[in-house]
PDB file of C-alpha atoms in Angstrom:
ATOM      1  CA  UNK A   1       0.000   0.000   0.000  1.00 46.00           C
ATOM      2  CA  UNK A   2       2.967   2.288  -0.160  1.00 41.00           C
ATOM      3  CA  UNK A   3       6.307   2.741  -1.776  1.00 44.00           C
ATOM      4  CA  UNK A   4       7.790   0.332   0.756  1.00 41.00           C
ATOM      5  CA  UNK A   5      11.295   1.602   0.151  1.00 38.00           C
ATOM      6  CA  UNK A   6      11.801   3.989   3.052  1.00 36.00           C
ATOM      7  CA  UNK A   7      10.142   5.236   6.166  1.00 36.00           C
ATOM      8  CA  UNK A   8       8.530   8.590   5.644  1.00 37.00           C
ATOM      9  CA  UNK A   9       8.651   9.608   9.302  1.00 38.00           C
ATOM     10  CA  UNK A  10      12.343  10.394   9.445  1.00 39.00           C
ATOM     11  CA  UNK A  11      13.567   7.063  10.754  1.00 40.00           C
ATOM     12  CA  UNK A  12      13.876   5.488  14.166  1.00 40.00           C
ATOM     13  CA  UNK A  13      14.670   7.374  17.313  1.00 35.00           C
ATOM     14  CA  UNK A  14      16.191   5.480  20.227  1.00 35.00           C
ATOM     15  CA  UNK A  15      17.978   6.097  23.466  1.00 30.00           C
ATOM     16  CA  UNK A  16      21.118   4.482  22.069  1.00 29.00           C
ATOM     17  CA  UNK A  17      23.263   5.250  19.069  1.00 29.00           C
ATOM     18  CA  UNK A  18      20.871   3.693  16.591  1.00 32.00           C
ATOM     19  CA  UNK A  19      21.484   0.119  15.617  1.00 33.00           C
ATOM     20  CA  UNK A  20      20.883  -2.072  12.654  1.00 35.00           C
ATOM     21  CA  UNK A  21      18.084  -4.248  13.932  1.00 41.00           C
ATOM     22  CA  UNK A  22      15.171  -1.840  13.735  1.00 46.00           C
ATOM     23  CA  UNK A  23      12.467  -3.489  15.808  1.00 47.00           C
ATOM     24  CA  UNK A  24      13.091  -6.865  14.177  1.00 51.00           C
ATOM     25  CA  UNK A  25      15.113  -8.218  17.077  1.00 53.00           C
ATOM     26  CA  UNK A  26      18.764  -7.964  17.923  1.00 58.00           C
ATOM     27  CA  UNK A  27      18.884  -4.169  17.645  1.00 73.00           C
ATOM     28  CA  UNK A  28      18.378  -1.406  20.130  1.00 82.00           C
ATOM     29  CA  UNK A  29      14.926  -0.553  21.450  1.00 88.00           C
ATOM     30  CA  UNK A  30      13.322   1.955  19.104  1.00 83.00           C
ATOM     31  CA  UNK A  31      10.525   4.493  19.247  1.00 84.00           C
ATOM     32  CA  UNK A  32       9.264   5.582  15.848  1.00 81.00           C
ATOM     33  CA  UNK A  33       7.693   9.030  16.016  1.00 81.00           C
ATOM     34  CA  UNK A  34       4.574   9.298  13.881  1.00 77.00           C
ATOM     35  CA  UNK A  35       4.192  13.053  14.227  1.00 77.00           C
ATOM     36  CA  UNK A  36       6.417  13.716  11.198  1.00 79.00           C
ATOM     37  CA  UNK A  37       4.828  11.062   8.952  1.00 88.00           C
ATOM     38  CA  UNK A  38       3.110  12.579   5.924  1.00 94.00           C
ATOM     39  CA  UNK A  39      -0.127  11.248   4.486  1.00 95.00           C
ATOM     40  CA  UNK A  40      -0.091  10.769   0.708  1.00 95.00           C
ATOM     41  CA  UNK A  41      -2.531   9.669  -1.990  1.00 96.00           C
ATOM     42  CA  UNK A  42      -1.996   6.118  -3.238  1.00 94.00           C
ATOM     43  CA  UNK A  43      -3.312   5.186  -6.677  1.00 90.00           C
ATOM     44  CA  UNK A  44      -5.226   2.267  -5.149  1.00 92.00           C
ATOM     45  CA  UNK A  45      -7.804   4.856  -4.072  1.00 95.00           C
ATOM     46  CA  UNK A  46      -6.892   5.769  -0.500  1.00 97.00           C
ATOM     47  CA  UNK A  47      -4.628   7.957   1.586  1.00 98.00           C
ATOM     48  CA  UNK A  48      -1.638   6.295   3.301  1.00 97.00           C
ATOM     49  CA  UNK A  49       0.560   7.278   6.221  1.00 96.00           C
ATOM     50  CA  UNK A  50       3.574   5.003   6.688  1.00 94.00           C
ATOM     51  CA  UNK A  51       4.210   4.229  10.347  1.00 93.00           C
ATOM     52  CA  UNK A  52       6.806   1.503   9.822  1.00 94.00           C
ATOM     53  CA  UNK A  53       8.249   0.237   6.555  1.00 94.00           C
ATOM     54  CA  UNK A  54      12.002  -0.115   6.304  1.00 92.00           C
ATOM     55  CA  UNK A  55      14.506  -2.666   5.019  1.00 94.00           C
ATOM     56  CA  UNK A  56      16.014  -2.564   8.533  1.00 91.00           C
ATOM     57  CA  UNK A  57      12.878  -4.382   9.762  1.00 93.00           C
ATOM     58  CA  UNK A  58      11.874  -6.627   6.850  1.00 96.00           C
ATOM     59  CA  UNK A  59       9.470  -8.812   8.827  1.00 97.00           C
ATOM     60  CA  UNK A  60       6.686  -6.234   9.156  1.00 97.00           C
ATOM     61  CA  UNK A  61       5.211  -2.988   7.867  1.00 97.00           C
ATOM     62  CA  UNK A  62       2.461  -0.850   9.361  1.00 97.00           C
ATOM     63  CA  UNK A  63       0.543   1.845   7.493  1.00 97.00           C
ATOM     64  CA  UNK A  64      -2.523   3.897   8.365  1.00 97.00           C
ATOM     65  CA  UNK A  65      -5.013   3.905   5.496  1.00 98.00           C
ATOM     66  CA  UNK A  66      -7.879   6.355   5.054  1.00 98.00           C
ATOM     67  CA  UNK A  67     -10.725   5.873   2.572  1.00 98.00           C
ATOM     68  CA  UNK A  68     -13.173   8.725   2.058  1.00 98.00           C
ATOM     69  CA  UNK A  69     -16.964   8.152   2.037  1.00 98.00           C
ATOM     70  CA  UNK A  70     -18.329   6.444  -1.064  1.00 98.00           C
ATOM     71  CA  UNK A  71     -14.908   5.309  -2.338  1.00 98.00           C
ATOM     72  CA  UNK A  72     -13.947   1.719  -3.168  1.00 98.00           C
ATOM     73  CA  UNK A  73     -10.252   0.933  -3.486  1.00 97.00           C
ATOM     74  CA  UNK A  74      -8.925  -0.772  -6.595  1.00 95.00           C
ATOM     75  CA  UNK A  75      -8.974  -4.578  -6.625  1.00 93.00           C
ATOM     76  CA  UNK A  76      -5.408  -5.813  -6.067  1.00 93.00           C
ATOM     77  CA  UNK A  77      -3.397  -8.550  -4.390  1.00 93.00           C
ATOM     78  CA  UNK A  78      -0.017  -8.965  -2.714  1.00 95.00           C
ATOM     79  CA  UNK A  79       2.413 -11.686  -3.751  1.00 95.00           C
ATOM     80  CA  UNK A  80       4.271 -13.312  -0.876  1.00 96.00           C
ATOM     81  CA  UNK A  81       2.767 -10.942   1.712  1.00 97.00           C
ATOM     82  CA  UNK A  82      -0.030 -11.472   4.233  1.00 97.00           C
ATOM     83  CA  UNK A  83      -1.962  -8.297   5.006  1.00 97.00           C
ATOM     84  CA  UNK A  84      -4.198  -7.526   7.950  1.00 98.00           C
ATOM     85  CA  UNK A  85      -6.674  -4.676   8.137  1.00 98.00           C
ATOM     86  CA  UNK A  86      -7.338  -3.462  11.687  1.00 98.00           C
ATOM     87  CA  UNK A  87     -10.427  -1.278  11.443  1.00 98.00           C
ATOM     88  CA  UNK A  88     -10.094   1.826  13.647  1.00 98.00           C
ATOM     89  CA  UNK A  89     -12.869   4.207  12.511  1.00 98.00           C
ATOM     90  CA  UNK A  90     -15.830   4.235  10.163  1.00 98.00           C
ATOM     91  CA  UNK A  91     -17.839   1.593   8.349  1.00 98.00           C
ATOM     92  CA  UNK A  92     -16.574  -0.489   5.461  1.00 98.00           C
ATOM     93  CA  UNK A  93     -17.254  -3.423   3.209  1.00 98.00           C
ATOM     94  CA  UNK A  94     -14.333  -5.686   2.409  1.00 97.00           C
ATOM     95  CA  UNK A  95     -14.248  -7.963  -0.608  1.00 95.00           C
ATOM     96  CA  UNK A  96     -11.823 -10.873  -0.840  1.00 93.00           C
ATOM     97  CA  UNK A  97     -11.323 -13.109  -3.864  1.00 89.00           C
ATOM     98  CA  UNK A  98      -9.283 -16.329  -3.813  1.00 77.00           C
ATOM     99  CA  UNK A  99      -6.133 -16.900  -5.858  1.00 68.00           C
ATOM    100  CA  UNK A 100      -8.018 -17.694  -9.097  1.00 65.00           C
ATOM    101  CA  UNK A 101      -9.230 -14.076  -9.111  1.00 60.00           C
ATOM    102  CA  UNK A 102     -12.741 -14.821 -10.352  1.00 61.00           C
ATOM    103  CA  UNK A 103     -15.292 -12.667  -8.532  1.00 60.00           C
ATOM    104  CA  UNK A 104     -18.010 -15.234  -9.191  1.00 61.00           C
ATOM    105  CA  UNK A 105     -15.985 -18.097  -7.698  1.00 64.00           C
ATOM    106  CA  UNK A 106     -16.909 -19.980  -4.524  1.00 66.00           C
ATOM    107  CA  UNK A 107     -14.077 -18.258  -2.668  1.00 75.00           C
ATOM    108  CA  UNK A 108     -15.485 -14.764  -3.214  1.00 84.00           C
ATOM    109  CA  UNK A 109     -16.184 -13.267   0.219  1.00 89.00           C
ATOM    110  CA  UNK A 110     -17.863  -9.967   1.114  1.00 93.00           C
ATOM    111  CA  UNK A 111     -18.365  -8.666   4.644  1.00 96.00           C
ATOM    112  CA  UNK A 112     -19.160  -5.385   6.347  1.00 98.00           C
ATOM    113  CA  UNK A 113     -16.535  -4.267   8.865  1.00 98.00           C
ATOM    114  CA  UNK A 114     -16.493  -1.820  11.767  1.00 98.00           C
ATOM    115  CA  UNK A 115     -14.056  -0.593  14.427  1.00 98.00           C
ATOM    116  CA  UNK A 116     -12.397  -3.467  16.255  1.00 98.00           C
ATOM    117  CA  UNK A 117     -12.646  -5.902  13.332  1.00 98.00           C
ATOM    118  CA  UNK A 118      -9.509  -7.509  11.900  1.00 98.00           C
ATOM    119  CA  UNK A 119      -9.456  -8.810   8.332  1.00 97.00           C
ATOM    120  CA  UNK A 120      -6.695 -11.324   7.530  1.00 96.00           C
ATOM    121  CA  UNK A 121      -5.826 -11.425   3.825  1.00 95.00           C
ATOM    122  CA  UNK A 122      -3.527 -14.270   2.739  1.00 93.00           C
ATOM    123  CA  UNK A 123      -0.962 -13.711  -0.012  1.00 93.00           C
ATOM    124  CA  UNK A 124      -2.414 -13.731  -3.556  1.00 92.00           C
ATOM    125  CA  UNK A 125      -5.983 -13.143  -2.352  1.00 92.00           C
ATOM    126  CA  UNK A 126      -7.390 -10.196  -4.287  1.00 92.00           C
ATOM    127  CA  UNK A 127      -8.891  -7.507  -2.094  1.00 94.00           C
ATOM    128  CA  UNK A 128     -10.617  -4.179  -1.990  1.00 96.00           C
ATOM    129  CA  UNK A 129     -12.476  -2.187   0.613  1.00 98.00           C
ATOM    130  CA  UNK A 130     -15.353   0.275   0.305  1.00 98.00           C
ATOM    131  CA  UNK A 131     -16.270   3.068   2.661  1.00 98.00           C
ATOM    132  CA  UNK A 132     -20.016   2.572   3.142  1.00 98.00           C
ATOM    133  CA  UNK A 133     -20.341   5.155   5.921  1.00 98.00           C
ATOM    134  CA  UNK A 134     -20.639   8.912   6.119  1.00 98.00           C
ATOM    135  CA  UNK A 135     -17.227   9.519   7.713  1.00 98.00           C
ATOM    136  CA  UNK A 136     -13.711   8.433   6.764  1.00 98.00           C
ATOM    137  CA  UNK A 137     -12.899   4.730   7.028  1.00 98.00           C
ATOM    138  CA  UNK A 138      -9.558   4.434   8.848  1.00 98.00           C
ATOM    139  CA  UNK A 139      -7.609   1.226   9.336  1.00 98.00           C
ATOM    140  CA  UNK A 140      -4.121  -0.094   9.871  1.00 98.00           C
ATOM    141  CA  UNK A 141      -2.639  -2.207   7.098  1.00 98.00           C
ATOM    142  CA  UNK A 142      -0.152  -4.569   8.741  1.00 98.00           C
ATOM    143  CA  UNK A 143       1.912  -6.649   6.316  1.00 98.00           C
ATOM    144  CA  UNK A 144       4.210  -9.612   6.912  1.00 98.00           C
ATOM    145  CA  UNK A 145       6.756  -9.577   5.518  1.00 98.00           C
ATOM    146  CA  UNK A 146       6.849  -5.817   4.976  1.00 97.00           C
ATOM    147  CA  UNK A 147       5.045  -4.301   2.013  1.00 96.00           C
ATOM    148  CA  UNK A 148       7.155  -3.594  -1.038  1.00 94.00           C
ATOM    149  CA  UNK A 149       6.033  -2.180  -4.372  1.00 91.00           C
ATOM    150  CA  UNK A 150       7.120  -5.401  -6.092  1.00 92.00           C
ATOM    151  CA  UNK A 151       4.523  -7.406  -4.125  1.00 95.00           C
ATOM    152  CA  UNK A 152       1.611  -5.294  -5.426  1.00 93.00           C
ATOM    153  CA  UNK A 153      -0.209  -6.976  -8.322  1.00 92.00           C
ATOM    154  CA  UNK A 154      -3.295  -6.497 -10.390  1.00 87.00           C
ATOM    155  CA  UNK A 155      -5.653  -9.499 -10.083  1.00 84.00           C
ATOM    156  CA  UNK A 156      -5.598 -12.154 -12.802  1.00 75.00           C
ATOM    157  CA  UNK A 157      -7.532 -11.493 -16.000  1.00 64.00           C
ATOM    158  CA  UNK A 158     -11.232 -12.055 -15.599  1.00 56.00           C
ATOM    159  CA  UNK A 159     -11.399 -10.463 -12.146  1.00 50.00           C
ATOM    160  CA  UNK A 160     -13.699  -7.482 -12.350  1.00 48.00           C
ATOM    161  CA  UNK A 161     -16.500  -5.838 -10.484  1.00 45.00           C
ATOM    162  CA  UNK A 162     -19.697  -7.891 -10.229  1.00 42.00           C
TER     163      UNK A 162
END
């Protein structure tokens, strides 16, 4: 859901002299300050604020996503990356489509989501989310391993809106 190549919040701050482990173990304890993170438009159809996405911590990335009312993000999937949506604010409708990418297939799943819900999206499962409420839909997108641009894929041919 982001460029995945660098943290946009200025990097880690710690009580020590830095370290090479990020928060992935073996390094110094780190506090990442979100105050300096900048929200940006992502062509998927939402606004993203990177909270953690760095090669120094390749096991995980965390981004805050914001979808405005009435918007549905573009159908996409991630290769080799499991994504979790942690719904924080608003009302949404998530659509998941199994690896064959056919929206009419038996593994096509649609569910409304609200604050407190967690959606687990396995690698290669096509996904999109709609804001069905009157206020912004806000959620965390937590990826393992971390999100990189190379993992982002369009769904297979034949996958389209119902």
